[in-house]
Amino acid sequence: MPTPPRVRSTRRHGVRVSPHVQQQQRGVVLIEGLIAILIFSIAVLGLVGLQVSMSRAQSSAKYRIDASNLAADLVGTIWADSGKRTSYDTAGCPGHPPCKAWSDRLKATLPASSYDIVFDSATGDFNITLRWSVPNEGAHQFVTSTTINPNL
């Protein structure tokens, strides 16, 4: 009876591995490398998305701060010029130089901006609403109210 041919085996890390197992393991390193590249790419895309989101939030916060500062600036201007309070409503603002200068700063500071200034002469109340629109974010507004009595 003939003896069966000897299967040649190799040692890998002190363990004998048959040639059949060696053929099955070919390409595993390539697949592992491709999976690692895929995971790394997804992580990089996630970081880029986070950067874009943070940048958008930062610019949105800047616009809100600018709107708050502009509203406070207008209130200060009205206080200083309280004898002409009626000139600071929405209709009269373009014709009153201090209000017109403020309106020009508003347009230069906030994108696609508009405003409403409502003055109640009976109470001295001012309601100031500033609106602006940022592409891909939609419309925003800032509202403030105050009472200004004329300086005597």
GROMACS .gro file of N, CA and C in nm:
model
  456
    1MET      N    1   0.083  -0.115   0.000
    1MET     CA    2   0.000   0.000   0.000
    1MET      C    3   0.089   0.123   0.000
    2PRO      N    4   0.060   0.210  -0.097
    2PRO     CA    5   0.147   0.327  -0.107
    2PRO      C    6   0.117   0.425   0.007
    3THR      N    7   0.218   0.489   0.050
    3THR     CA    8   0.200   0.588   0.156
    3THR      C    9   0.147   0.718   0.095
    4PRO      N   10   0.054   0.780   0.167
    4PRO     CA   11   0.000   0.906   0.114
    4PRO      C   12   0.109   1.013   0.111
    5PRO      N   13   0.097   1.104   0.015
    5PRO     CA   14   0.199   1.209   0.008
    5PRO      C   15   0.193   1.296   0.133
    6ARG      N   16   0.307   1.336   0.173
    6ARG     CA   17   0.313   1.422   0.292
    6ARG      C   18   0.272   1.563   0.254
    7VAL      N   19   0.186   1.617   0.336
    7VAL     CA   20   0.145   1.755   0.316
    7VAL      C   21   0.249   1.840   0.385
    8ARG      N   22   0.303   1.929   0.308
    8ARG     CA   23   0.405   2.016   0.362
    8ARG      C   24   0.340   2.125   0.446
    9SER      N   25   0.384   2.140   0.564
    9SER     CA   26   0.329   2.243   0.651
    9SER      C   27   0.439   2.338   0.692
   10THR      N   28   0.397   2.457   0.728
   10THR     CA   29   0.494   2.557   0.773
   10THR      C   30   0.459   2.596   0.915
   11ARG      N   31   0.553   2.655   0.977
   11ARG     CA   32   0.530   2.704   1.113
   11ARG      C   33   0.505   2.855   1.109
   12ARG      N   34   0.403   2.892   1.176
   12ARG     CA   35   0.374   3.035   1.189
   12ARG      C   36   0.348   3.060   1.337
   13HIS      N   37   0.433   3.140   1.397
   13HIS     CA   38   0.424   3.171   1.540
   13HIS      C   39   0.424   3.044   1.624
   14GLY      N   40   0.502   2.950   1.584
   14GLY     CA   41   0.516   2.827   1.661
   14GLY      C   42   0.404   2.728   1.639
   15VAL      N   43   0.309   2.756   1.549
   15VAL     CA   44   0.198   2.665   1.522
   15VAL      C   45   0.208   2.620   1.378
   16ARG      N   46   0.188   2.491   1.358
   16ARG     CA   47   0.191   2.440   1.221
   16ARG      C   48   0.065   2.481   1.147
   17VAL      N   49   0.083   2.531   1.025
   17VAL     CA   50  -0.029   2.575   0.942
   17VAL      C   51  -0.020   2.501   0.810
   18SER      N   52  -0.129   2.442   0.769
   18SER     CA   53  -0.128   2.367   0.643
   18SER      C   54  -0.137   2.464   0.526
   19PRO      N   55  -0.095   2.423   0.407
   19PRO     CA   56  -0.104   2.511   0.290
   19PRO      C   57  -0.246   2.553   0.258
   20HIS      N   58  -0.343   2.466   0.288
   20HIS     CA   59  -0.483   2.499   0.261
   20HIS      C   60  -0.526   2.623   0.342
   21VAL      N   61  -0.486   2.630   0.466
   21VAL     CA   62  -0.519   2.745   0.552
   21VAL      C   63  -0.446   2.869   0.502
   22GLN      N   64  -0.323   2.852   0.455
   22GLN     CA   65  -0.246   2.965   0.405
   22GLN      C   66  -0.316   3.029   0.284
   23GLN      N   67  -0.373   2.947   0.195
   23GLN     CA   68  -0.441   3.001   0.079
   23GLN      C   69  -0.568   3.078   0.119
   24GLN      N   70  -0.635   3.035   0.224
   24GLN     CA   71  -0.755   3.104   0.268
   24GLN      C   72  -0.722   3.240   0.330
   25GLN      N   73  -0.603   3.254   0.385
   25GLN     CA   74  -0.568   3.377   0.454
   25GLN      C   75  -0.509   3.483   0.362
   26ARG      N   76  -0.482   3.451   0.240
   26ARG     CA   77  -0.429   3.550   0.149
   26ARG      C   78  -0.534   3.657   0.123
   27GLY      N   79  -0.494   3.782   0.122
   27GLY     CA   80  -0.584   3.894   0.097
   27GLY      C   81  -0.651   3.949   0.220
   28VAL      N   82  -0.637   3.885   0.334
   28VAL     CA   83  -0.699   3.934   0.456
   28VAL      C   84  -0.638   4.068   0.496
   29VAL      N   85  -0.508   4.082   0.481
   29VAL     CA   86  -0.442   4.207   0.516
   29VAL      C   87  -0.492   4.320   0.427
   30LEU      N   88  -0.513   4.292   0.300
   30LEU     CA   89  -0.565   4.393   0.208
   30LEU      C   90  -0.705   4.436   0.248
   31ILE      N   91  -0.791   4.342   0.283
   31ILE     CA   92  -0.926   4.376   0.326
   31ILE      C   93  -0.923   4.456   0.456
   32GLU      N   94  -0.839   4.415   0.550
   32GLU     CA   95  -0.827   4.490   0.676
   32GLU      C   96  -0.779   4.633   0.649
   33GLY      N   97  -0.686   4.649   0.558
   33GLY     CA   98  -0.637   4.782   0.523
   33GLY      C   99  -0.746   4.868   0.462
   34LEU      N  100  -0.825   4.810   0.372
   34LEU     CA  101  -0.934   4.886   0.311
   34LEU      C  102  -1.040   4.925   0.414
   35ILE      N  103  -1.070   4.837   0.507
   35ILE     CA  104  -1.167   4.870   0.612
   35ILE      C  105  -1.113   4.981   0.701
   36ALA      N  106  -0.983   4.977   0.732
   36ALA     CA  107  -0.922   5.084   0.812
   36ALA      C  108  -0.929   5.218   0.739
   37ILE      N  109  -0.902   5.217   0.610
   37ILE     CA  110  -0.910   5.341   0.531
   37ILE      C  111  -1.054   5.393   0.529
   38LEU      N  112  -1.151   5.304   0.517
   38LEU     CA  113  -1.292   5.344   0.518
   38LEU      C  114  -1.330   5.408   0.651
   39ILE      N  115  -1.291   5.347   0.762
   39ILE     CA  116  -1.321   5.402   0.894
   39ILE      C  117  -1.254   5.538   0.911
   40PHE      N  118  -1.130   5.550   0.869
   40PHE     CA  119  -1.058   5.677   0.879
   40PHE      C  120  -1.127   5.784   0.795
   41SER      N  121  -1.171   5.748   0.675
   41SER     CA  122  -1.239   5.845   0.587
   41SER      C  123  -1.369   5.894   0.648
   42ILE      N  124  -1.445   5.805   0.708
   42ILE     CA  125  -1.570   5.844   0.774
   42ILE      C  126  -1.541   5.939   0.890
   43ALA      N  127  -1.435   5.911   0.966
   43ALA     CA  128  -1.399   5.999   1.078
   43ALA      C  129  -1.359   6.137   1.028
   44VAL      N  130  -1.284   6.144   0.919
   44VAL     CA  131  -1.243   6.274   0.864
   44VAL      C  132  -1.365   6.351   0.814
   45LEU      N  133  -1.457   6.284   0.748
   45LEU     CA  134  -1.580   6.351   0.702
   45LEU      C  135  -1.662   6.402   0.821
   46GLY      N  136  -1.665   6.327   0.929
   46GLY     CA  137  -1.735   6.372   1.049
   46GLY      C  138  -1.671   6.497   1.107
   47LEU      N  139  -1.539   6.502   1.109
   47LEU     CA  140  -1.469   6.620   1.160
   47LEU      C  141  -1.493   6.742   1.071
   48VAL      N  142  -1.495   6.722   0.940
   48VAL     CA  143  -1.522   6.834   0.848
   48VAL      C  144  -1.664   6.886   0.870
   49GLY      N  145  -1.761   6.797   0.887
   49GLY     CA  146  -1.898   6.837   0.915
   49GLY      C  147  -1.909   6.914   1.046
   50LEU      N  148  -1.836   6.870   1.147
   50LEU     CA  149  -1.836   6.940   1.274
   50LEU      C  150  -1.777   7.079   1.260
   51GLN      N  151  -1.671   7.092   1.181
   51GLN     CA  152  -1.608   7.223   1.158
   51GLN      C  153  -1.706   7.318   1.090
   52VAL      N  154  -1.779   7.270   0.990
   52VAL     CA  155  -1.877   7.353   0.920
   52VAL      C  156  -1.988   7.396   1.016
   53SER      N  157  -2.034   7.303   1.098
   53SER     CA  158  -2.139   7.335   1.194
   53SER      C  159  -2.093   7.439   1.296
   54MET      N  160  -1.971   7.427   1.344
   54MET     CA  161  -1.918   7.523   1.440
   54MET      C  162  -1.901   7.660   1.376
   55SER      N  163  -1.858   7.664   1.252
   55SER     CA  164  -1.841   7.791   1.182
   55SER      C  165  -1.975   7.861   1.163
   56ARG      N  166  -2.077   7.784   1.129
   56ARG     CA  167  -2.212   7.840   1.112
   56ARG      C  168  -2.265   7.894   1.244
   57ALA      N  169  -2.244   7.821   1.352
   57ALA     CA  170  -2.290   7.866   1.484
   57ALA      C  171  -2.216   7.992   1.527
   58GLN      N  172  -2.088   8.000   1.495
   58GLN     CA  173  -2.009   8.118   1.531
   58GLN      C  174  -2.059   8.242   1.457
   59SER      N  175  -2.086   8.228   1.328
   59SER     CA  176  -2.134   8.345   1.253
   59SER      C  177  -2.275   8.384   1.298
   60SER      N  178  -2.357   8.287   1.333
   60SER     CA  179  -2.491   8.317   1.383
   60SER      C  180  -2.484   8.393   1.515
   61ALA      N  181  -2.394   8.352   1.602
   61ALA     CA  182  -2.376   8.422   1.730
   61ALA      C  183  -2.326   8.564   1.708
   62LYS      N  184  -2.236   8.581   1.611
   62LYS     CA  185  -2.184   8.715   1.582
   62LYS      C  186  -2.297   8.807   1.536
   63TYR      N  187  -2.385   8.758   1.451
   63TYR     CA  188  -2.497   8.840   1.404
   63TYR      C  189  -2.591   8.877   1.517
   64ARG      N  190  -2.615   8.784   1.609
   64ARG     CA  191  -2.702   8.815   1.724
   64ARG      C  192  -2.639   8.922   1.812
   65ILE      N  193  -2.509   8.913   1.834
   65ILE     CA  194  -2.440   9.015   1.914
   65ILE      C  195  -2.443   9.150   1.843
   66ASP      N  196  -2.420   9.149   1.711
   66ASP     CA  197  -2.426   9.274   1.635
   66ASP      C  198  -2.565   9.337   1.643
   67ALA      N  199  -2.670   9.254   1.634
   67ALA     CA  200  -2.807   9.306   1.643
   67ALA      C  201  -2.832   9.367   1.781
   68SER      N  202  -2.786   9.301   1.884
   68SER     CA  203  -2.802   9.354   2.019
   68SER      C  204  -2.730   9.487   2.036
   69ASN      N  205  -2.607   9.494   1.985
   69ASN     CA  206  -2.531   9.619   1.994
   69ASN      C  207  -2.597   9.732   1.914
   70LEU      N  208  -2.648   9.701   1.796
   70LEU     CA  209  -2.715   9.803   1.715
   70LEU      C  210  -2.842   9.854   1.783
   71ALA      N  211  -2.918   9.764   1.844
   71ALA     CA  212  -3.040   9.806   1.914
   71ALA      C  213  -3.003   9.895   2.034
   72ALA      N  214  -2.900   9.857   2.108
   72ALA     CA  215  -2.856   9.938   2.223
   72ALA      C  216  -2.805  10.074   2.176
   73ASP      N  217  -2.737  10.076   2.062
   73ASP     CA  218  -2.688  10.201   2.006
   73ASP      C  219  -2.804  10.293   1.969
   74LEU      N  220  -2.909  10.236   1.911
   74LEU     CA  221  -3.026  10.317   1.876
   74LEU      C  222  -3.094  10.371   2.001
   75VAL      N  223  -3.107  10.289   2.104
   75VAL     CA  224  -3.169  10.336   2.229
   75VAL      C  225  -3.087  10.451   2.287
   76GLY      N  226  -2.955  10.439   2.284
   76GLY     CA  227  -2.869  10.547   2.333
   76GLY      C  228  -2.885  10.675   2.252
   77THR      N  229  -2.896  10.659   2.121
   77THR     CA  230  -2.915  10.775   2.033
   77THR      C  231  -3.048  10.843   2.062
   78ILE      N  232  -3.152  10.764   2.084
   78ILE     CA  233  -3.284  10.822   2.115
   78ILE      C  234  -3.279  10.894   2.250
   79TRP      N  235  -3.213  10.835   2.348
   79TRP     CA  236  -3.200  10.901   2.479
   79TRP      C  237  -3.133  11.037   2.464
   80ALA      N  238  -3.027  11.040   2.384
   80ALA     CA  239  -2.953  11.166   2.367
   80ALA      C  240  -3.036  11.270   2.291
   81ASP      N  241  -3.127  11.223   2.206
   81ASP     CA  242  -3.207  11.313   2.123
   81ASP      C  243  -3.355  11.298   2.160
   82SER      N  244  -3.384  11.287   2.291
   82SER     CA  245  -3.520  11.253   2.336
   82SER      C  246  -3.624  11.359   2.303
   83GLY      N  247  -3.581  11.481   2.275
   83GLY     CA  248  -3.677  11.585   2.238
   83GLY      C  249  -3.740  11.557   2.102
   84LYS      N  250  -3.676  11.475   2.021
   84LYS     CA  251  -3.728  11.442   1.887
   84LYS      C  252  -3.762  11.292   1.879
   85ARG      N  253  -3.819  11.238   1.986
   85ARG     CA  254  -3.851  11.095   1.990
   85ARG      C  255  -3.941  11.050   1.877
   86THR      N  256  -4.032  11.135   1.836
   86THR     CA  257  -4.127  11.097   1.731
   86THR      C  258  -4.059  11.078   1.596
   87SER      N  259  -3.938  11.130   1.579
   87SER     CA  260  -3.865  11.114   1.452
   87SER      C  261  -3.802  10.976   1.439
   88TYR      N  262  -3.809  10.894   1.545
   88TYR     CA  263  -3.741  10.766   1.544
   88TYR      C  264  -3.833  10.647   1.517
   89ASP      N  265  -3.954  10.670   1.469
   89ASP     CA  266  -4.036  10.555   1.431
   89ASP      C  267  -3.995  10.508   1.292
   90THR      N  268  -4.049  10.396   1.249
   90THR     CA  269  -4.007  10.337   1.121
   90THR      C  270  -4.026  10.432   1.004
   91ALA      N  271  -4.137  10.505   1.002
   91ALA     CA  272  -4.165  10.595   0.889
   91ALA      C  273  -4.076  10.718   0.891
   92GLY      N  274  -4.045  10.770   1.011
   92GLY     CA  275  -3.968  10.893   1.020
   92GLY      C  276  -3.818  10.874   1.021
   93CYS      N  277  -3.771  10.754   1.041
   93CYS     CA  278  -3.627  10.728   1.054
   93CYS      C  279  -3.545  10.771   0.932
   94PRO      N  280  -3.587  10.740   0.810
   94PRO     CA  281  -3.504  10.779   0.694
   94PRO      C  282  -3.488  10.930   0.679
   95GLY      N  283  -3.580  11.009   0.733
   95GLY     CA  284  -3.572  11.154   0.721
   95GLY      C  285  -3.500  11.222   0.836
   96HIS      N  286  -3.463  11.150   0.940
   96HIS     CA  287  -3.395  11.208   1.057
   96HIS      C  288  -3.247  11.162   1.054
   97PRO      N  289  -3.153  11.256   1.038
   97PRO     CA  290  -3.013  11.218   1.016
   97PRO      C  291  -2.952  11.119   1.117
   98PRO      N  292  -2.972  11.134   1.250
   98PRO     CA  293  -2.912  11.034   1.339
   98PRO      C  294  -2.971  10.894   1.318
   99CYS      N  295  -3.100  10.888   1.294
   99CYS     CA  296  -3.165  10.759   1.270
   99CYS      C  297  -3.124  10.700   1.135
  100LYS      N  298  -3.110  10.787   1.036
  100LYS     CA  299  -3.066  10.742   0.903
  100LYS      C  300  -2.924  10.684   0.911
  101ALA      N  301  -2.835  10.749   0.987
  101ALA     CA  302  -2.698  10.698   1.004
  101ALA      C  303  -2.700  10.561   1.072
  102TRP      N  304  -2.787  10.545   1.172
  102TRP     CA  305  -2.801  10.415   1.239
  102TRP      C  306  -2.853  10.310   1.141
  103SER      N  307  -2.951  10.347   1.061
  103SER     CA  308  -3.007  10.255   0.962
  103SER      C  309  -2.902  10.209   0.861
  104ASP      N  310  -2.816  10.302   0.820
  104ASP     CA  311  -2.709  10.266   0.727
  104ASP      C  312  -2.610  10.168   0.792
  105ARG      N  313  -2.579  10.189   0.921
  105ARG     CA  314  -2.491  10.094   0.991
  105ARG      C  315  -2.556   9.956   1.002
  106LEU      N  316  -2.686   9.956   1.025
  106LEU     CA  317  -2.760   9.829   1.032
  106LEU      C  318  -2.747   9.753   0.900
  107LYS      N  319  -2.770   9.822   0.792
  107LYS     CA  320  -2.765   9.757   0.659
  107LYS      C  321  -2.623   9.708   0.626
  108ALA      N  322  -2.521   9.781   0.675
  108ALA     CA  323  -2.383   9.741   0.649
  108ALA      C  324  -2.338   9.626   0.739
  109THR      N  325  -2.402   9.610   0.854
  109THR     CA  326  -2.358   9.510   0.951
  109THR      C  327  -2.431   9.376   0.937
  110LEU      N  328  -2.562   9.380   0.922
  110LEU     CA  329  -2.641   9.256   0.916
  110LEU      C  330  -2.685   9.228   0.773
  111PRO      N  331  -2.673   9.103   0.727
  111PRO     CA  332  -2.712   9.071   0.590
  111PRO      C  333  -2.864   9.071   0.572
  112ALA      N  334  -2.907   9.127   0.462
  112ALA     CA  335  -3.050   9.133   0.427
  112ALA      C  336  -3.133   9.181   0.544
  113SER      N  337  -3.094   9.295   0.602
  113SER     CA  338  -3.157   9.340   0.725
  113SER      C  339  -3.272   9.437   0.701
  114SER      N  340  -3.360   9.443   0.799
  114SER     CA  341  -3.470   9.540   0.801
  114SER      C  342  -3.501   9.568   0.948
  115TYR      N  343  -3.583   9.669   0.971
  115TYR     CA  344  -3.615   9.706   1.109
  115TYR      C  345  -3.756   9.761   1.118
  116ASP      N  346  -3.810   9.755   1.238
  116ASP     CA  347  -3.937   9.820   1.273
  116ASP      C  348  -3.915   9.890   1.406
  117ILE      N  349  -3.948  10.019   1.409
  117ILE     CA  350  -3.940  10.095   1.533
  117ILE      C  351  -4.080  10.149   1.559
  118VAL      N  352  -4.139  10.105   1.667
  118VAL     CA  353  -4.274  10.148   1.702
  118VAL      C  354  -4.264  10.235   1.827
  119PHE      N  355  -4.317  10.357   1.817
  119PHE     CA  356  -4.314  10.451   1.930
  119PHE      C  357  -4.455  10.480   1.975
  120ASP      N  358  -4.480  10.462   2.103
  120ASP     CA  359  -4.610  10.495   2.163
  120ASP      C  360  -4.593  10.628   2.236
  121SER      N  361  -4.645  10.736   2.180
  121SER     CA  362  -4.625  10.870   2.237
  121SER      C  363  -4.695  10.889   2.371
  122ALA      N  364  -4.798  10.810   2.398
  122ALA     CA  365  -4.870  10.823   2.526
  122ALA      C  366  -4.785  10.772   2.642
  123THR      N  367  -4.710  10.667   2.620
  123THR     CA  368  -4.632  10.606   2.729
  123THR      C  369  -4.482  10.630   2.715
  124GLY      N  370  -4.436  10.667   2.596
  124GLY     CA  371  -4.293  10.682   2.571
  124GLY      C  372  -4.224  10.550   2.542
  125ASP      N  373  -4.302  10.445   2.515
  125ASP     CA  374  -4.246  10.312   2.490
  125ASP      C  375  -4.195  10.300   2.346
  126PHE      N  376  -4.080  10.238   2.332
  126PHE     CA  377  -4.024  10.203   2.201
  126PHE      C  378  -4.014  10.052   2.193
  127ASN      N  379  -4.059   9.997   2.082
  127ASN     CA  380  -4.039   9.855   2.050
  127ASN      C  381  -3.954   9.851   1.923
  128ILE      N  382  -3.835   9.795   1.936
  128ILE     CA  383  -3.741   9.791   1.824
  128ILE      C  384  -3.725   9.645   1.783
  129THR      N  385  -3.751   9.617   1.656
  129THR     CA  386  -3.735   9.483   1.601
  129THR      C  387  -3.636   9.489   1.486
  130LEU      N  388  -3.531   9.411   1.496
  130LEU     CA  389  -3.432   9.400   1.388
  130LEU      C  390  -3.442   9.262   1.327
  131ARG      N  391  -3.444   9.257   1.194
  131ARG     CA  392  -3.453   9.129   1.122
  131ARG      C  393  -3.335   9.118   1.025
  132TRP      N  394  -3.286   8.997   1.008
  132TRP     CA  395  -3.183   8.972   0.909
  132TRP      C  396  -3.196   8.828   0.862
  133SER      N  397  -3.138   8.802   0.749
  133SER     CA  398  -3.146   8.668   0.690
  133SER      C  399  -3.008   8.626   0.643
  134VAL      N  400  -2.971   8.505   0.679
  134VAL     CA  401  -2.842   8.448   0.640
  134VAL      C  402  -2.872   8.332   0.545
  135PRO      N  403  -2.801   8.323   0.432
  135PRO     CA  404  -2.824   8.211   0.340
  135PRO      C  405  -2.808   8.076   0.411
  136ASN      N  406  -2.894   7.983   0.381
  136ASN     CA  407  -2.896   7.847   0.436
  136ASN      C  408  -2.929   7.842   0.585
  137GLU      N  409  -2.968   7.953   0.645
  137GLU     CA  410  -3.006   7.953   0.786
  137GLU      C  411  -3.145   8.008   0.808
  138GLY      N  412  -3.196   8.086   0.716
  138GLY     CA  413  -3.328   8.142   0.732
  138GLY      C  414  -3.326   8.278   0.799
  139ALA      N  415  -3.443   8.322   0.841
  139ALA     CA  416  -3.460   8.456   0.898
  139ALA      C  417  -3.440   8.453   1.049
  140HIS      N  418  -3.385   8.562   1.100
  140HIS     CA  419  -3.363   8.581   1.244
  140HIS      C  420  -3.418   8.717   1.282
  141GLN      N  421  -3.445   8.737   1.412
  141GLN     CA  422  -3.487   8.868   1.457
  141GLN      C  423  -3.442   8.889   1.601
  142PHE      N  424  -3.426   9.016   1.633
  142PHE     CA  425  -3.393   9.059   1.769
  142PHE      C  426  -3.493   9.166   1.806
  143VAL      N  427  -3.556   9.154   1.923
  143VAL     CA  428  -3.659   9.248   1.967
  143VAL      C  429  -3.618   9.304   2.103
  144THR      N  430  -3.629   9.434   2.117
  144THR     CA  431  -3.605   9.498   2.246
  144THR      C  432  -3.709   9.606   2.267
  145SER      N  433  -3.738   9.634   2.393
  145SER     CA  434  -3.837   9.737   2.429
  145SER      C  435  -3.779   9.822   2.539
  146THR      N  436  -3.814   9.950   2.538
  146THR     CA  437  -3.770  10.042   2.642
  146THR      C  438  -3.866  10.159   2.648
  147THR      N  439  -3.858  10.232   2.756
  147THR     CA  440  -3.938  10.353   2.772
  147THR      C  441  -3.843  10.470   2.782
  148ILE      N  442  -3.866  10.570   2.699
  148ILE     CA  443  -3.780  10.689   2.699
  148ILE      C  444  -3.869  10.812   2.715
  149ASN      N  445  -3.846  10.882   2.825
  149ASN     CA  446  -3.918  11.008   2.849
  149ASN      C  447  -3.829  11.122   2.804
  150PRO      N  448  -3.889  11.232   2.762
  150PRO     CA  449  -3.806  11.344   2.714
  150PRO      C  450  -3.724  11.405   2.826
  151ASN      N  451  -3.602  11.443   2.792
  151ASN     CA  452  -3.518  11.514   2.887
  151ASN      C  453  -3.569  11.657   2.899
  152LEU      N  454  -3.583  11.702   3.018
  152LEU     CA  455  -3.634  11.838   3.040
  152LEU      C  456  -3.522  11.932   3.074
   0.00000   0.00000   0.00000
